[in-house]
Coordinates of C-alpha atoms in Angstrom, one line a residue:
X150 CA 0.0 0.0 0.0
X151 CA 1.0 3.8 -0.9
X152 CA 2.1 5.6 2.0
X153 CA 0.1 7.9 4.0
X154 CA 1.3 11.3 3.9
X155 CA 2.1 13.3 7.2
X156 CA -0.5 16.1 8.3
X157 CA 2.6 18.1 8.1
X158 CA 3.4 16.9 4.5
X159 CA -0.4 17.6 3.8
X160 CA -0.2 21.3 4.8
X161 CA 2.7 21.8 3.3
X162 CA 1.0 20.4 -0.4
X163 CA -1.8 22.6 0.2
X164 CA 0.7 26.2 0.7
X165 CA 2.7 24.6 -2.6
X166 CA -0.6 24.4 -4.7
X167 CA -1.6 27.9 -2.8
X168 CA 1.0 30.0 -3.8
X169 CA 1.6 28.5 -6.7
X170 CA -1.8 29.2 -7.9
X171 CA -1.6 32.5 -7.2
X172 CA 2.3 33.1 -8.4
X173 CA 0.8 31.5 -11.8
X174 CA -2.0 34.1 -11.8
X175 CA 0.4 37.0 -11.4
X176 CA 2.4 35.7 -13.9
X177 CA 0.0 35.0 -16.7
X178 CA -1.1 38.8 -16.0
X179 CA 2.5 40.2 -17.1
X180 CA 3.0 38.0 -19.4
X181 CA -0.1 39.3 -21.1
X182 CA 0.0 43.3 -20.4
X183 CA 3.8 43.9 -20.0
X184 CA 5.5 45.7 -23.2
X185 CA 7.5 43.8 -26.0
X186 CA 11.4 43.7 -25.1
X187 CA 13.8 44.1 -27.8
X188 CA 15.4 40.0 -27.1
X189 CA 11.8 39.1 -27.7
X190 CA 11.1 41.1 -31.0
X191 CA 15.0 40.0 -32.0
X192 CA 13.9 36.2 -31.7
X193 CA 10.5 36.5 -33.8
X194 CA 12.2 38.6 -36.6
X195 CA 14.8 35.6 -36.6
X196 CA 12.4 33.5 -37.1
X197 CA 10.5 35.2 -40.2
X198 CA 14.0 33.9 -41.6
X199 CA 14.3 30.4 -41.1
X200 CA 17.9 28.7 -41.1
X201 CA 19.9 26.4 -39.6
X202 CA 21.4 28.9 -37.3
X203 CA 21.8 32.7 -37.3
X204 CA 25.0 35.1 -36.1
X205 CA 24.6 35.7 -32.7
X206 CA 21.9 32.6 -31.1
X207 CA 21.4 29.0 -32.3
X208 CA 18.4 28.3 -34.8
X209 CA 15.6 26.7 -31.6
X210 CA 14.0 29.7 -29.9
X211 CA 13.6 31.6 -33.1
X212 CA 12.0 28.5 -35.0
X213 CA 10.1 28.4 -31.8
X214 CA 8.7 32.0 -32.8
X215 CA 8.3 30.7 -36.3
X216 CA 6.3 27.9 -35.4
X217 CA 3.8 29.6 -33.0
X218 CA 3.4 33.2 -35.7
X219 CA 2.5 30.1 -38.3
X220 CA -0.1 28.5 -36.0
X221 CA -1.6 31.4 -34.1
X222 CA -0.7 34.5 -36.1
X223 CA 1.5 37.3 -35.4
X224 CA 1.8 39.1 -32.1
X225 CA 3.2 38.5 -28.5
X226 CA 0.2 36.7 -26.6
X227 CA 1.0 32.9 -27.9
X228 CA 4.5 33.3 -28.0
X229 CA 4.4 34.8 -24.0
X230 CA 1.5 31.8 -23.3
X231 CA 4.5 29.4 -24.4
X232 CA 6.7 31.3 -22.1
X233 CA 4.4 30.7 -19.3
X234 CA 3.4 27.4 -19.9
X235 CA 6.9 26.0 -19.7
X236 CA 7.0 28.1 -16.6
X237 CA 4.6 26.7 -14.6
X238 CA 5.8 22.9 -16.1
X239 CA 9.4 23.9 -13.9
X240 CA 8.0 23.0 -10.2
X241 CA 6.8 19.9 -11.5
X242 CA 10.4 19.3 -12.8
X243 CA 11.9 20.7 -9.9
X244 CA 9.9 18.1 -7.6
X245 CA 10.6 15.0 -9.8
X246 CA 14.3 15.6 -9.7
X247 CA 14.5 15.9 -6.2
X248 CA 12.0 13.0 -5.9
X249 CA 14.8 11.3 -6.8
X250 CA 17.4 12.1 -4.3
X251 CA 15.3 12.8 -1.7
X252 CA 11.7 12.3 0.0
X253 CA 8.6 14.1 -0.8
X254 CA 8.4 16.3 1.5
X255 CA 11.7 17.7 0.3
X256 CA 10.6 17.3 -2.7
X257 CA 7.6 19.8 -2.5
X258 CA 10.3 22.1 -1.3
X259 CA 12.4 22.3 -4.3
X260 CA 8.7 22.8 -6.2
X261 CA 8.2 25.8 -4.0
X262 CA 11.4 27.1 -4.4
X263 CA 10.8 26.9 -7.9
X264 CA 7.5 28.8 -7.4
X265 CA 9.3 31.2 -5.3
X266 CA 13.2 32.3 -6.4
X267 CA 12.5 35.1 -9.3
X268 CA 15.2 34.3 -11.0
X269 CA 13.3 31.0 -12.2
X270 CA 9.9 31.8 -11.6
X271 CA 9.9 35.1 -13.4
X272 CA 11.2 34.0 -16.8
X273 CA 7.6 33.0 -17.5
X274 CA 6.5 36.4 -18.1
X275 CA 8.3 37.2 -21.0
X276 CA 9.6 35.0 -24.4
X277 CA 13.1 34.2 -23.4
X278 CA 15.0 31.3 -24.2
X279 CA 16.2 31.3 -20.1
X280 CA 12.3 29.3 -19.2
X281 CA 13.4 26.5 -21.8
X282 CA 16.9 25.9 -20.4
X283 CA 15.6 26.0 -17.1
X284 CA 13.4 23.5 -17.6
X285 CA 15.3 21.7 -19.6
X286 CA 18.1 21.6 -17.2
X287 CA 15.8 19.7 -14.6
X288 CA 14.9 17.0 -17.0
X289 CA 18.3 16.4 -17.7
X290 CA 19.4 16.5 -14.4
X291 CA 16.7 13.5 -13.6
X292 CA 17.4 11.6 -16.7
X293 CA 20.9 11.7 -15.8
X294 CA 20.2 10.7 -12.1
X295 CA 18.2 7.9 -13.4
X296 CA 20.7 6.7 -15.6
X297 CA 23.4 7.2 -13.6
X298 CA 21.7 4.2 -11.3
X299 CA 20.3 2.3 -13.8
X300 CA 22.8 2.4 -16.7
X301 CA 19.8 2.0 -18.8
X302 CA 20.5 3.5 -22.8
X303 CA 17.1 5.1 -22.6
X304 CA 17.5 7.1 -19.6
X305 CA 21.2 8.2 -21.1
X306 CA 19.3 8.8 -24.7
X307 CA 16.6 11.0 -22.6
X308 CA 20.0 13.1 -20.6
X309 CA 21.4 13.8 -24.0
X310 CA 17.8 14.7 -25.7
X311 CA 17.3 17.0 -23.2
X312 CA 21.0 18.4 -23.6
X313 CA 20.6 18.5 -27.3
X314 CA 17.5 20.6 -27.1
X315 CA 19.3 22.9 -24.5
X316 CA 22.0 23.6 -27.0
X317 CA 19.8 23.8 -30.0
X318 CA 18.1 26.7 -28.1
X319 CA 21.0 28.4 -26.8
X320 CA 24.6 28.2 -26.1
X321 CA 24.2 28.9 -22.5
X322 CA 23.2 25.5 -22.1
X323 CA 27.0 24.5 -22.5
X324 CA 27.0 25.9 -19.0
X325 CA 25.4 22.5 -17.9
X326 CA 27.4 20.1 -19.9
X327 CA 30.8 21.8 -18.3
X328 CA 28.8 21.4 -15.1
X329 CA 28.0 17.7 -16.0
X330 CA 32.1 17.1 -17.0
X331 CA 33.3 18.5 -13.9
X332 CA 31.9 16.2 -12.1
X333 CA 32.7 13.4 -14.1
X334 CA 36.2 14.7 -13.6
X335 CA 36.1 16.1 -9.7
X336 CA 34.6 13.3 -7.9
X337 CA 34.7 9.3 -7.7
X338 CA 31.4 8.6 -8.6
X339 CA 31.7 11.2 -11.6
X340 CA 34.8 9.5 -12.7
X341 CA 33.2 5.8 -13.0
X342 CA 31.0 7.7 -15.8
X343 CA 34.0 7.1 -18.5
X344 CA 33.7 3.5 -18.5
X345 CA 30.5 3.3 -18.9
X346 CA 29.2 2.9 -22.9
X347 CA 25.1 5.0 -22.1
X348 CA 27.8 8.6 -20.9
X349 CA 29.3 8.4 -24.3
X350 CA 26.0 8.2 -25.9
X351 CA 24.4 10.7 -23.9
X352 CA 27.4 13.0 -25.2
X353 CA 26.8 12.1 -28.8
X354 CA 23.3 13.0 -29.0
X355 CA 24.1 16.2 -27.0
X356 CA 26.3 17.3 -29.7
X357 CA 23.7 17.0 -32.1
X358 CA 22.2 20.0 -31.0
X359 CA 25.0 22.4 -31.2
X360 CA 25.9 20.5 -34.6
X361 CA 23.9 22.8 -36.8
X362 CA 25.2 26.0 -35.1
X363 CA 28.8 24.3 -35.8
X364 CA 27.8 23.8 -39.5
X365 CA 27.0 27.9 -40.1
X366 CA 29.4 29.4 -38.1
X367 CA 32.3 27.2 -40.1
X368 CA 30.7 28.8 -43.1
X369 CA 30.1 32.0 -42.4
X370 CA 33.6 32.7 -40.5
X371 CA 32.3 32.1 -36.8
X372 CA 30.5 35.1 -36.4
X373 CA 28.6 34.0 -33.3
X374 CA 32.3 33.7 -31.4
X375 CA 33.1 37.2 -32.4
X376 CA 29.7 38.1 -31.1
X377 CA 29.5 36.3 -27.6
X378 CA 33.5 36.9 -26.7
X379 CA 34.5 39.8 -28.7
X380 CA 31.8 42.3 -29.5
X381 CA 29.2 41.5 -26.3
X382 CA 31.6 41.1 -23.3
X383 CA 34.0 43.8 -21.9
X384 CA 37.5 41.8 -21.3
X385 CA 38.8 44.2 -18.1
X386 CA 38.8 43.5 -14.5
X387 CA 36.5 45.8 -12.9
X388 CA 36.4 45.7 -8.7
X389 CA 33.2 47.7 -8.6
X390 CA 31.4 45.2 -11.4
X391 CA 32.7 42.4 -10.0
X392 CA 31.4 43.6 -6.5
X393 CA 28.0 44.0 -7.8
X394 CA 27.6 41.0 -9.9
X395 CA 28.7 38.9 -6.6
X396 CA 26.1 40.5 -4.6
X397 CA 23.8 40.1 -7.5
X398 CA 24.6 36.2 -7.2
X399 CA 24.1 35.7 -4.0
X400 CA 21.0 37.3 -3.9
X401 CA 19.7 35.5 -6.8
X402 CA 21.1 32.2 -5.2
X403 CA 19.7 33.5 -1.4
X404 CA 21.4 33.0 1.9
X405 CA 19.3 29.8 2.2
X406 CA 20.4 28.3 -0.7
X407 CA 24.4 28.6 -0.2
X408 CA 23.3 27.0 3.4
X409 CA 22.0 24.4 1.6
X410 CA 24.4 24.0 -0.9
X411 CA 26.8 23.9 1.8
X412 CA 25.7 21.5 3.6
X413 CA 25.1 19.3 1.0
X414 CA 28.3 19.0 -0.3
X415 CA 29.1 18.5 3.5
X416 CA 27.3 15.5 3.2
X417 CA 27.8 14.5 -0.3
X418 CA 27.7 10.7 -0.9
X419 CA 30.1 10.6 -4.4

């Protein structure tokens, strides 16, 4: 028999559904009556263009815009409804990773705290490619949890899906497969991932997604390079920036969280 859940655990569903209601309410609202940025206008103009990838972003989010103009017709409101909707798909994600590292009660936690933290919850207002890789983060993260105990090829095919997509979307998403190789590389468990035949797979269908993006930029003279590390980014050491972006950081991340995190790794098992 399923497990009776704790009045404690019960109360603590009932604030999660609560306030996520209403944080879904409040964000459906701006996502429908806040202005048009310029990132979102970029992306749909892309996408009146189709290719296989463009200067300065991969060819997903824009295609994205493509797709939904072509069903729905022009304007923000389906493109910002797509937003949302991946949005409020993220605590479900969030709770079914840490369903599987933890119990549910911690589980509605991480849900919450994906309800919660603006820096995740927010995206949902606007058409930005930062909802998709948040979301699809989580789902790589489980896959890769699952497979990591298992070994089974589907759950490694399903971690590098969901890392193909990432990359096909953006090229921020390489942030999570450096993320992933470090810890193949910085801890025991990690480094047992080499031998094993489902990591290499994972990788190769990963690459996939940024294979496209490879394809134009060796064409065209790698404009989005120039773009990301030359043109965007200002290489000098600034104490006041770097000052602010750390604060930024760990207010984005919260006190709680780098308690969290700390302790964790305090008590990590691999």
């Amino acid at each position: 028999p399923a497990p009776v859940a704790a009045p404690s655990d019960r109360l603590l569903l009932r604030g999660v559904v609560a306030l996520g209601l209403v944080v879904s309410l409040v964000k459906l609202w701006l996502a429908l009556t806040a202005p048009m940025i310029w990132e979102e206008a970029h992306f749909l103009a892309l996408g009146r263009h189709p290719a296989i990838a463009y200067a300065d972003v991969p060819a997903g989010w824009p295609l994205i815009a493509r797709l939904l103009e072509t069903l729905f017709g022009p304007g923000m409101t389906a493109p910002r409804l797509f937003g949302w909707l991946l949005s409020e798909a993220t605590p479900f994600a969030a709770y079914a990773l840490a369903r599987k590292i933890s119990d549910h009660r911690q589980a509605l936690w991480s849900a919450l705290a994906a309800i919660l933290v603006p820096a995740v919850s927010l995206m949902g207002t606007l058409f930005y490619p930062e909802i998709a890789l948040q979301l699809l983060l989580l789902l790589m993260l489980t896959a890769l949890v699952e497979a990591w105990r298992s070994d089974r090829l589907i759950w490694w095919a399903a971690t590098g899906a969901a890392g193909a997509l990432g990359l096909f979307i953006h090229y921020r998403f390489a942030l999570a497969g450096v993320g992933v190789l470090i810890f193949a590389a910085a801890t025991p468990g990690g480094r047992a991932l080499w031998r094993r035949q489902g990591f290499w797979v994972a990788g190769l269908i990963a690459a996939c997604g940024l294979a496209p993006s490879l394809v134009y930029n060796m064409k065209e003279g790698w404009p989005a390079l120039g773009y990301q590390l030359a043109s965007r980014p200002v290489w000098r050491f600034d104490l006041a920036l770097a000052g602010k972006f750390l604060a930024q950081q760990l207010a984005l991340a919260t006190p709680a969280a780098l308690i969290a995190m700390a302790g964790l790794w305090r008590r990590r098992l691999v």
